[in-house]
Amino acid sequence: MESPPPKISLLSLLLFSLFSLSSAASLCNPSDKRVLQQLKNRLNNPPDIAFTGWTGDCCTWFGNIGCDSNGRVTSFNIFLTSSPTAQQIPPAIGNLPFLQSIEFHGNLTGPIPDSISNLANLQSLHLSSGLTGSIPGSLSKLKKLTSLDLSGNEFSGSIPPSLGQLNSLTYLDLSLSKLSGSIPPTLARLAKLGWLDLSSNALTGPIPASLSQLTKLGRLDLRANRLTGPIPASFGSFKNPEINLFFGQNRLSGPIPRSFGNANVSALDLSMNRFTGDASFLLGRDKTALETLYLNHNHFKFDFSKMEFPITIRNLDIQHNEIYGSLPKQVGQLRWDFFMVNNNRLCGKIPTGRRLKHISPDNFTHNKCLCGVPLPPCKI
Ligand SMILES: *[C@@H]1O[C@H](CO)[C@@H](O)[C@H](O)[C@H]1NC(C)=O
Ligand SMILES: *[C@@H]1O[C@H](CO)[C@@H](O)[C@H](O)[C@H]1NC(C)=O
Ligand SMILES: *[C@@H]1O[C@H](CO)[C@@H](O)[C@H](O)[C@H]1NC(C)=O
């Protein structure tokens, strides 16, 4: 055993002193520390591991609290896992004026305290689960907010139109709650928005045509609501080839506007609505971004025989419609991950090809007269 060369010791000594210096520089601001202690008390000192190390310099507390170089608290990350009773978010959280990020999850209840709207430096607010009441319109004061995730709560009432003033927002998720009322058209002012998820609520009324102004959008998810009316004609202007549009499980109706065929999208879900008429123009060889198309459980009625598919397509579900004609040859050559055409009015021989014969017959049944592998042989 030889002792480490003195150079290394010197280096570690240097590193050690640098480390102590930097931690000394980030000593928790006394006022912020007081607020944090107060928060812990208001949460009834839950036995959670998140709170076990809450002594000494608050800036070093178990990775749940982050500070800037002046010792001001900038992030609050708490997952209440073992609180025996649901806790309300203490309004005192609004007294941490340098907060940039709040992640607060677990056994929560009650409303979002209005005091959160005073946190002018807040960039990210993620709260779940079990919160109730309505989403405060005063959140619109948080001008630096880039990410607002309130999914997985029990919020009621409608989406405040004032959220359209959060013009730094890139991410908005209000899914999995009990929101009602209509989608405020003001959300179309969120020019930087890349992600909008309002799915699994009880929203009613039409899809606002103005949402087509959101040119940065990569995902628009409105699934599982009670939306009515048509797909807005303006949605043909979605040209981001990476965009995913989900409108499934609503009460949308009417024919698909022709102009929507000009959209260039990667995934489109129109399933489980009341759409009628032609949807064939949503496909085509030039739709080279399209991977997923769900038209299932509607009243679409068009001739499938002349359809042309982009080679990119992997998932097609048209089951439970009134689609007629035959399956085009090209269908046998594509690389399907998911393919369902059952319960339509299709007829004729299923095209041969390496892919289709391994798919369950159920995915072809209940048509007018489809035949051949994997269904029974065609007569004649
Ligand atoms: C959360 O709170 C509720 C209501 O106060 C309580 O019944 C439940 O046991 C708590 N859940 C956990 C995981 O502790
Ligand atoms: C759709 O997007 C793809 C992928 O970026 C692109 O190659 C194609 O030209 C676009 N098609 C149309 C019709 O805009
Ligand atoms: C066939 O349909 C079943 C549902 O009945 C589905 O789970 C399966 O993925 C489908 N197969 C293909 C290859 O799409």
Tab-separated table of C-alpha atoms and ligand atoms in Angstrom:
chain	number	residue	atom	x	y	z
A	1	MET	CA	0.000	0.000	0.000
A	2	GLU	CA	1.480	3.341	-0.919
A	3	SER	CA	0.100	6.637	0.252
A	4	PRO	CA	-1.416	8.873	-2.426
A	5	PRO	CA	0.994	11.352	-3.978
A	6	PRO	CA	0.952	14.713	-2.174
A	7	LYS	CA	-0.240	16.503	-5.354
A	8	ILE	CA	-3.622	14.766	-5.108
A	9	SER	CA	-4.033	15.645	-1.437
A	10	LEU	CA	-3.354	19.240	-2.278
A	11	LEU	CA	-5.910	19.132	-5.077
A	12	SER	CA	-8.583	17.588	-2.857
A	13	LEU	CA	-7.823	20.139	-0.166
A	14	LEU	CA	-8.295	22.878	-2.763
A	15	LEU	CA	-11.552	21.283	-3.983
A	16	PHE	CA	-12.749	20.903	-0.413
A	17	SER	CA	-12.159	24.560	0.401
A	18	LEU	CA	-13.839	25.604	-2.867
A	19	PHE	CA	-16.797	23.413	-1.967
A	20	SER	CA	-17.109	24.860	1.552
A	21	LEU	CA	-16.821	28.366	0.126
A	22	SER	CA	-19.625	27.784	-2.366
A	23	SER	CA	-21.912	26.182	0.198
A	24	ALA	CA	-21.191	29.036	2.594
A	25	ALA	CA	-22.200	31.441	-0.209
A	26	SER	CA	-25.536	29.673	-0.662
A	27	LEU	CA	-26.634	29.754	2.966
A	28	CYS	CA	-30.388	29.858	3.036
A	29	ASN	CA	-31.983	33.250	3.291
A	30	PRO	CA	-33.501	33.416	6.837
A	31	SER	CA	-36.852	34.698	5.650
A	32	ASP	CA	-37.169	31.927	3.029
A	33	LYS	CA	-36.172	29.380	5.665
A	34	ARG	CA	-38.884	30.650	8.003
A	35	VAL	CA	-41.472	30.313	5.232
A	36	LEU	CA	-40.357	26.747	4.480
A	37	GLN	CA	-40.650	25.758	8.171
A	38	GLN	CA	-44.084	27.333	8.193
A	39	LEU	CA	-45.080	25.315	5.105
A	40	LYS	CA	-43.936	22.116	6.765
A	41	ASN	CA	-46.007	22.900	9.863
A	42	ARG	CA	-49.067	23.753	7.800
A	43	LEU	CA	-48.698	20.400	6.051
A	44	ASN	CA	-48.876	18.852	9.547
A	45	ASN	CA	-45.248	17.708	9.476
A	46	PRO	CA	-45.858	14.731	7.203
A	47	PRO	CA	-43.613	11.733	7.847
A	48	ASP	CA	-42.440	11.866	4.236
A	49	ILE	CA	-38.803	11.334	3.448
A	50	ALA	CA	-38.991	14.656	1.617
A	51	PHE	CA	-38.957	16.446	4.967
A	52	THR	CA	-36.544	14.309	6.953
A	53	GLY	CA	-33.466	16.435	6.438
A	54	TRP	CA	-35.056	19.802	7.041
A	55	THR	CA	-32.480	21.182	9.472
A	56	GLY	CA	-29.560	23.526	8.909
A	57	ASP	CA	-28.994	25.229	5.566
A	58	CYS	CA	-32.285	24.933	3.662
A	59	CYS	CA	-30.437	25.112	0.361
A	60	THR	CA	-29.037	21.622	1.010
A	61	TRP	CA	-32.335	19.997	1.996
A	62	PHE	CA	-32.516	16.601	0.380
A	63	GLY	CA	-32.702	17.827	-3.195
A	64	ASN	CA	-36.231	19.132	-2.713
A	65	ILE	CA	-35.272	22.737	-2.304
A	66	GLY	CA	-33.090	24.671	-4.707
A	67	CYS	CA	-31.499	28.082	-4.156
A	68	ASP	CA	-29.776	30.691	-6.248
A	69	SER	CA	-26.277	31.956	-5.397
A	70	ASN	CA	-27.767	34.442	-2.916
A	71	GLY	CA	-29.476	31.728	-0.895
A	72	ARG	CA	-32.949	32.597	-2.132
A	73	VAL	CA	-35.215	29.593	-2.639
A	74	THR	CA	-35.862	29.059	-6.369
A	75	SER	CA	-37.345	25.585	-6.487
A	76	PHE	CA	-39.768	23.614	-4.361
A	77	ASN	CA	-40.111	19.931	-5.246
A	78	ILE	CA	-42.320	17.944	-2.918
A	79	PHE	CA	-43.983	14.577	-3.379
A	80	LEU	CA	-46.284	13.901	-0.414
A	81	THR	CA	-46.361	10.115	-0.418
A	82	SER	CA	-47.137	9.161	3.155
A	83	SER	CA	-49.340	11.959	4.417
A	84	PRO	CA	-52.165	10.063	6.160
A	85	THR	CA	-54.645	12.798	5.287
A	86	ALA	CA	-54.939	14.935	2.181
A	87	GLN	CA	-53.286	18.333	2.620
A	88	GLN	CA	-54.104	21.766	1.263
A	89	ILE	CA	-51.360	23.798	-0.372
A	90	PRO	CA	-50.470	26.395	2.296
A	91	PRO	CA	-50.927	29.969	1.012
A	92	ALA	CA	-47.539	30.766	2.607
A	93	ILE	CA	-45.940	29.311	-0.529
A	94	GLY	CA	-46.632	32.719	-2.084
A	95	ASN	CA	-44.059	34.209	0.327
A	96	LEU	CA	-41.088	32.679	-1.491
A	97	PRO	CA	-40.699	35.520	-4.002
A	98	PHE	CA	-37.714	34.010	-5.880
A	99	LEU	CA	-39.409	30.705	-6.676
A	100	GLN	CA	-38.989	29.688	-10.326
A	101	SER	CA	-40.272	26.154	-10.125
A	102	ILE	CA	-42.934	24.379	-8.076
A	103	GLU	CA	-43.484	20.618	-8.286
A	104	PHE	CA	-46.009	19.566	-5.682
A	105	HIS	CA	-47.556	16.108	-5.972
A	106	GLY	CA	-49.207	13.515	-3.795
A	107	ASN	CA	-52.056	13.539	-1.364
A	108	LEU	CA	-53.348	17.082	-1.937
A	109	THR	CA	-56.788	18.596	-1.736
A	110	GLY	CA	-58.408	22.021	-1.740
A	111	PRO	CA	-57.808	24.899	-4.121
A	112	ILE	CA	-54.703	26.464	-5.632
A	113	PRO	CA	-54.006	29.355	-3.249
A	114	ASP	CA	-54.322	32.756	-4.923
A	115	SER	CA	-50.990	33.699	-3.369
A	116	ILE	CA	-49.226	31.584	-6.048
A	117	SER	CA	-50.128	34.360	-8.494
A	118	ASN	CA	-47.689	36.651	-6.626
A	119	LEU	CA	-44.692	34.531	-7.588
A	120	ALA	CA	-43.591	36.764	-10.447
A	121	ASN	CA	-40.461	34.684	-11.172
A	122	LEU	CA	-42.305	31.403	-11.556
A	123	GLN	CA	-41.464	29.581	-14.797
A	124	SER	CA	-42.841	26.152	-14.048
A	125	LEU	CA	-45.896	25.126	-12.019
A	126	HIS	CA	-46.801	21.428	-11.762
A	127	LEU	CA	-49.461	20.414	-9.252
A	128	SER	CA	-51.198	17.039	-8.776
A	129	SER	CA	-53.275	15.290	-7.465
A	130	GLY	CA	-56.671	15.740	-5.848
A	131	LEU	CA	-56.821	19.536	-5.992
A	132	THR	CA	-60.329	20.956	-6.189
A	133	GLY	CA	-62.050	24.260	-6.878
A	134	SER	CA	-61.564	26.234	-10.029
A	135	ILE	CA	-58.309	27.176	-11.733
A	136	PRO	CA	-57.626	30.754	-10.580
A	137	GLY	CA	-57.765	33.299	-13.399
A	138	SER	CA	-55.104	35.233	-11.515
A	139	LEU	CA	-52.487	32.717	-12.711
A	140	SER	CA	-52.402	34.981	-15.780
A	141	LYS	CA	-50.156	37.296	-13.717
A	142	LEU	CA	-47.322	34.757	-13.975
A	143	LYS	CA	-45.760	36.321	-17.065
A	144	LYS	CA	-42.594	34.194	-16.958
A	145	LEU	CA	-44.481	30.907	-16.816
A	146	THR	CA	-43.320	28.540	-19.571
A	147	SER	CA	-44.826	25.306	-18.245
A	148	LEU	CA	-48.193	24.852	-16.538
A	149	ASP	CA	-49.155	21.272	-15.708
A	150	LEU	CA	-52.282	20.910	-13.570
A	151	SER	CA	-53.207	17.480	-14.912
A	152	GLY	CA	-54.640	14.725	-12.733
A	153	ASN	CA	-56.665	16.834	-10.329
A	154	GLU	CA	-60.340	17.384	-9.678
A	155	PHE	CA	-60.701	20.954	-10.810
A	156	SER	CA	-64.200	22.052	-11.711
A	157	GLY	CA	-65.530	25.129	-13.459
A	158	SER	CA	-64.205	26.352	-16.763
A	159	ILE	CA	-60.761	27.141	-18.138
A	160	PRO	CA	-60.075	30.838	-17.379
A	161	PRO	CA	-59.838	32.798	-20.668
A	162	SER	CA	-57.130	34.912	-18.995
A	163	LEU	CA	-54.675	31.999	-19.365
A	164	GLY	CA	-54.345	33.317	-22.923
A	165	GLN	CA	-52.208	36.108	-21.426
A	166	LEU	CA	-49.436	33.715	-20.382
A	167	ASN	CA	-47.450	34.532	-23.481
A	168	SER	CA	-44.251	32.697	-22.469
A	169	LEU	CA	-46.107	29.412	-22.166
A	170	THR	CA	-44.752	26.496	-24.211
A	171	TYR	CA	-46.487	23.674	-22.316
A	172	LEU	CA	-50.080	23.597	-21.047
A	173	ASP	CA	-51.597	20.417	-19.603
A	174	LEU	CA	-54.997	20.565	-17.896
A	175	SER	CA	-55.927	16.957	-18.680
A	176	LEU	CA	-57.586	14.379	-16.392
A	177	SER	CA	-59.730	16.687	-14.302
A	178	LYS	CA	-63.376	17.757	-14.171
A	179	LEU	CA	-63.248	20.956	-16.166
A	180	SER	CA	-66.412	21.990	-17.980
A	181	GLY	CA	-67.501	24.862	-20.197
A	182	SER	CA	-65.979	25.598	-23.570
A	183	ILE	CA	-62.363	25.936	-24.697
A	184	PRO	CA	-61.480	29.646	-24.536
A	185	PRO	CA	-60.466	30.921	-27.996
A	186	THR	CA	-57.949	33.164	-26.185
A	187	LEU	CA	-55.628	30.133	-25.888
A	188	ALA	CA	-54.782	30.859	-29.534
A	189	ARG	CA	-52.734	33.853	-28.280
A	190	LEU	CA	-50.172	31.518	-26.709
A	191	ALA	CA	-47.836	31.934	-29.669
A	192	LYS	CA	-45.039	29.771	-28.207
A	193	LEU	CA	-47.249	26.857	-27.237
A	194	GLY	CA	-45.860	23.491	-28.335
A	195	TRP	CA	-48.069	21.239	-26.219
A	196	LEU	CA	-51.759	21.674	-25.412
A	197	ASP	CA	-53.507	18.838	-23.574
A	198	LEU	CA	-57.092	19.328	-22.381
A	199	SER	CA	-58.056	15.657	-22.671
A	200	SER	CA	-60.283	13.719	-20.238
A	201	ASN	CA	-62.406	16.553	-18.908
A	202	ALA	CA	-66.054	17.460	-19.476
A	203	LEU	CA	-65.484	20.306	-21.947
A	204	THR	CA	-68.366	21.241	-24.234
A	205	GLY	CA	-68.894	23.508	-27.230
A	206	PRO	CA	-66.869	23.667	-30.440
A	207	ILE	CA	-63.149	23.361	-31.115
A	208	PRO	CA	-62.071	27.010	-31.538
A	209	ALA	CA	-60.983	27.663	-35.139
A	210	SER	CA	-58.403	30.126	-33.808
A	211	LEU	CA	-56.253	27.284	-32.429
A	212	SER	CA	-54.866	26.899	-35.955
A	213	GLN	CA	-52.817	30.043	-35.222
A	214	LEU	CA	-50.638	27.974	-32.870
A	215	THR	CA	-47.894	27.360	-35.403
A	216	LYS	CA	-45.417	25.883	-32.888
A	217	LEU	CA	-47.862	23.203	-31.773
A	218	GLY	CA	-46.561	19.621	-31.708
A	219	ARG	CA	-49.459	18.113	-29.818
A	220	LEU	CA	-53.089	19.087	-29.522
A	221	ASP	CA	-55.004	16.617	-27.380
A	222	LEU	CA	-58.730	17.205	-26.864
A	223	ARG	CA	-59.725	13.536	-26.452
A	224	ALA	CA	-62.460	12.302	-24.133
A	225	ASN	CA	-64.505	15.449	-23.693
A	226	ARG	CA	-68.007	16.399	-24.863
A	227	LEU	CA	-67.023	18.693	-27.699
A	228	THR	CA	-69.513	19.245	-30.498
A	229	GLY	CA	-69.497	20.761	-33.982
A	230	PRO	CA	-67.084	20.144	-36.868
A	231	ILE	CA	-63.325	20.151	-37.365
A	232	PRO	CA	-62.609	23.837	-38.125
A	233	ALA	CA	-61.789	24.465	-41.790
A	234	SER	CA	-58.785	26.529	-40.642
A	235	PHE	CA	-57.078	23.363	-39.354
A	236	GLY	CA	-55.793	22.681	-42.871
A	237	SER	CA	-53.081	25.196	-42.043
A	238	PHE	CA	-51.379	22.804	-39.599
A	239	LYS	CA	-48.210	22.102	-41.536
A	240	ASN	CA	-45.797	20.980	-38.822
A	241	PRO	CA	-45.044	17.405	-39.988
A	242	GLU	CA	-44.376	16.414	-36.373
A	243	ILE	CA	-47.800	17.469	-35.127
A	244	ASN	CA	-50.140	15.033	-33.373
A	245	LEU	CA	-53.845	15.898	-33.317
A	246	PHE	CA	-56.167	13.934	-31.037
A	247	PHE	CA	-59.909	14.600	-31.193
A	248	GLY	CA	-61.185	11.094	-30.321
A	249	GLN	CA	-64.085	10.329	-27.939
A	250	ASN	CA	-66.086	13.497	-28.339
A	251	ARG	CA	-69.407	14.343	-29.987
A	252	LEU	CA	-67.903	16.025	-33.024
A	253	SER	CA	-69.938	15.763	-36.185
A	254	GLY	CA	-70.401	16.751	-39.794
A	255	PRO	CA	-68.202	16.113	-42.801
A	256	ILE	CA	-64.464	16.723	-42.572
A	257	PRO	CA	-63.691	20.045	-44.295
A	258	ARG	CA	-61.845	19.514	-47.596
A	259	SER	CA	-59.201	22.028	-46.518
A	260	PHE	CA	-58.190	19.746	-43.638
A	261	GLY	CA	-56.704	17.508	-46.323
A	262	ASN	CA	-53.969	20.151	-46.738
A	263	ALA	CA	-52.683	19.593	-43.228
A	264	ASN	CA	-49.416	17.717	-42.878
A	265	VAL	CA	-49.535	15.758	-39.643
A	266	SER	CA	-47.877	12.758	-38.078
A	267	ALA	CA	-50.869	11.428	-36.123
A	268	LEU	CA	-54.564	12.152	-36.434
A	269	ASP	CA	-57.228	10.666	-34.177
A	270	LEU	CA	-60.869	11.334	-35.120
A	271	SER	CA	-62.181	8.131	-33.530
A	272	MET	CA	-65.449	7.710	-31.596
A	273	ASN	CA	-67.254	10.776	-32.841
A	274	ARG	CA	-70.187	11.356	-35.172
A	275	PHE	CA	-68.329	12.324	-38.328
A	276	THR	CA	-69.943	11.609	-41.676
A	277	GLY	CA	-69.051	11.534	-45.359
A	278	ASP	CA	-65.672	11.376	-47.054
A	279	ALA	CA	-62.330	11.157	-45.253
A	280	SER	CA	-60.326	9.669	-48.130
A	281	PHE	CA	-58.495	12.958	-48.760
A	282	LEU	CA	-56.804	12.636	-45.355
A	283	LEU	CA	-54.647	9.937	-46.951
A	284	GLY	CA	-52.496	10.136	-50.065
A	285	ARG	CA	-48.951	9.384	-51.193
A	286	ASP	CA	-47.861	12.963	-50.495
A	287	LYS	CA	-48.759	12.728	-46.774
A	288	THR	CA	-45.226	11.651	-46.038
A	289	ALA	CA	-45.386	12.572	-42.354
A	290	LEU	CA	-48.429	10.435	-41.571
A	291	GLU	CA	-47.867	7.422	-39.308
A	292	THR	CA	-51.162	7.081	-37.486
A	293	LEU	CA	-54.749	7.598	-38.626
A	294	TYR	CA	-57.725	6.648	-36.455
A	295	LEU	CA	-61.122	7.087	-38.118
A	296	ASN	CA	-62.848	4.280	-36.219
A	297	HIS	CA	-66.369	4.411	-34.753
A	298	ASN	CA	-67.846	7.176	-36.899
A	299	HIS	CA	-70.205	7.283	-39.866
A	300	PHE	CA	-67.605	7.766	-42.589
A	301	LYS	CA	-68.797	6.585	-45.974
A	302	PHE	CA	-66.419	6.524	-48.941
A	303	ASP	CA	-64.850	4.235	-51.508
A	304	PHE	CA	-61.684	2.626	-50.168
A	305	SER	CA	-60.659	1.050	-53.501
A	306	LYS	CA	-58.663	3.968	-54.879
A	307	MET	CA	-56.946	4.991	-51.648
A	308	GLU	CA	-53.225	5.662	-51.809
A	309	PHE	CA	-51.095	5.472	-48.701
A	310	PRO	CA	-47.850	7.190	-47.749
A	311	ILE	CA	-45.142	4.594	-47.097
A	312	THR	CA	-44.753	6.094	-43.611
A	313	ILE	CA	-48.120	4.848	-42.357
A	314	ARG	CA	-47.991	2.241	-39.572
A	315	ASN	CA	-51.358	2.469	-37.813
A	316	LEU	CA	-54.767	2.551	-39.458
A	317	ASP	CA	-58.036	2.000	-37.672
A	318	ILE	CA	-61.216	2.471	-39.726
A	319	GLN	CA	-63.408	-0.110	-37.920
A	320	HIS	CA	-67.118	0.597	-37.388
A	321	ASN	CA	-67.852	2.937	-40.289
A	322	GLU	CA	-69.738	2.608	-43.555
A	323	ILE	CA	-66.682	2.450	-45.788
A	324	TYR	CA	-67.144	0.451	-49.010
A	325	GLY	CA	-65.116	-0.791	-51.982
A	326	SER	CA	-62.122	-3.124	-51.767
A	327	LEU	CA	-58.753	-3.069	-50.032
A	328	PRO	CA	-56.192	-1.637	-52.488
A	329	LYS	CA	-53.155	-3.791	-53.389
A	330	GLN	CA	-50.763	-1.398	-51.667
A	331	VAL	CA	-52.287	-2.358	-48.294
A	332	GLY	CA	-50.519	-5.731	-48.596
A	333	GLN	CA	-47.122	-4.087	-49.005
A	334	LEU	CA	-47.073	-1.662	-46.085
A	335	ARG	CA	-45.498	-2.335	-42.674
A	336	TRP	CA	-48.496	-2.264	-40.378
A	337	ASP	CA	-48.134	-2.141	-36.602
A	338	PHE	CA	-51.877	-1.751	-36.253
A	339	PHE	CA	-54.553	-2.445	-38.848
A	340	MET	CA	-58.297	-2.734	-38.267
A	341	VAL	CA	-60.969	-2.518	-40.972
A	342	ASN	CA	-63.726	-4.701	-39.443
A	343	ASN	CA	-67.394	-3.630	-39.351
A	344	ASN	CA	-67.555	-1.726	-42.620
A	345	ARG	CA	-69.013	-2.542	-46.050
A	346	LEU	CA	-65.793	-3.639	-47.709
A	347	CYS	CA	-65.787	-6.353	-50.334
A	348	GLY	CA	-63.422	-8.421	-52.471
A	349	LYS	CA	-60.174	-10.278	-51.956
A	350	ILE	CA	-57.770	-9.198	-49.208
A	351	PRO	CA	-54.475	-8.331	-50.957
A	352	THR	CA	-51.652	-10.782	-50.465
A	353	GLY	CA	-48.418	-9.668	-48.918
A	354	ARG	CA	-46.140	-10.628	-46.097
A	355	ARG	CA	-47.902	-8.489	-43.496
A	356	LEU	CA	-51.647	-8.935	-43.694
A	357	LYS	CA	-51.861	-12.726	-43.406
A	358	HIS	CA	-50.526	-12.651	-39.823
A	359	ILE	CA	-53.220	-10.260	-38.630
A	360	SER	CA	-56.178	-11.755	-36.758
A	361	PRO	CA	-59.279	-12.442	-38.902
A	362	ASP	CA	-61.242	-10.377	-36.358
A	363	ASN	CA	-59.571	-7.258	-37.722
A	364	PHE	CA	-61.312	-7.897	-41.095
A	365	THR	CA	-64.657	-9.437	-40.102
A	366	HIS	CA	-68.159	-7.992	-40.355
A	367	ASN	CA	-67.746	-6.501	-43.780
A	368	LYS	CA	-69.975	-6.991	-46.796
A	369	CYS	CA	-67.899	-9.610	-48.606
A	370	LEU	CA	-64.170	-9.429	-47.798
A	371	CYS	CA	-62.502	-12.774	-48.439
A	372	GLY	CA	-59.153	-14.548	-48.662
A	373	VAL	CA	-56.378	-14.948	-46.050
A	374	PRO	CA	-56.763	-14.420	-43.135
A	375	LEU	CA	-60.529	-14.758	-43.807
A	376	PRO	CA	-62.042	-17.820	-45.542
A	377	PRO	CA	-61.270	-18.211	-49.266
A	378	CYS	CA	-63.249	-16.193	-51.807
A	379	LYS	CA	-66.031	-18.076	-53.608
A	380	ILE	CA	-65.332	-18.489	-57.329
B	1	LIG	C1	-54.785	10.675	1.477
B	1	LIG	O1	-55.777	11.388	2.186
B	1	LIG	C2	-57.023	10.733	2.284
B	1	LIG	C3	-58.066	11.698	2.848
B	1	LIG	O2	-57.601	12.502	3.837
B	1	LIG	C4	-56.829	9.480	3.137
B	1	LIG	O3	-58.052	8.806	3.295
B	1	LIG	C5	-55.799	8.583	2.439
B	1	LIG	O4	-55.527	7.460	3.203
B	1	LIG	C6	-54.517	9.331	2.145
B	1	LIG	N1	-53.696	8.530	1.229
B	1	LIG	C7	-52.471	8.077	1.543
B	1	LIG	C8	-51.758	7.344	0.475
B	1	LIG	O5	-51.957	8.254	2.604
B	2	LIG	C1	-45.082	16.920	-45.124
B	2	LIG	O1	-43.952	16.800	-44.295
B	2	LIG	C2	-42.937	15.997	-44.853
B	2	LIG	C3	-41.896	15.746	-43.786
B	2	LIG	O2	-41.277	16.927	-43.393
B	2	LIG	C4	-42.418	16.661	-46.099
B	2	LIG	O3	-41.387	15.894	-46.681
B	2	LIG	C5	-43.569	16.806	-47.090
B	2	LIG	O4	-43.163	17.503	-48.233
B	2	LIG	C6	-44.745	17.517	-46.454
B	2	LIG	N1	-45.883	17.389	-47.348
B	2	LIG	C7	-46.741	18.367	-47.584
B	2	LIG	C8	-47.901	18.038	-48.483
B	2	LIG	O5	-46.614	19.492	-47.114
B	3	LIG	C1	-56.063	-6.722	-34.441
B	3	LIG	O1	-57.099	-6.299	-33.513
B	3	LIG	C2	-56.795	-6.412	-32.156
B	3	LIG	C3	-58.005	-5.956	-31.364
B	3	LIG	O2	-59.084	-6.795	-31.625
B	3	LIG	C4	-55.601	-5.580	-31.836
B	3	LIG	O3	-55.264	-5.705	-30.462
B	3	LIG	C5	-54.428	-6.014	-32.690
B	3	LIG	O4	-53.330	-5.166	-32.426
B	3	LIG	C6	-54.799	-5.953	-34.148
B	3	LIG	N1	-53.688	-6.466	-34.931
B	3	LIG	C7	-52.981	-5.694	-35.730
B	3	LIG	C8	-51.785	-6.296	-36.377
B	3	LIG	O5	-53.274	-4.545	-35.945
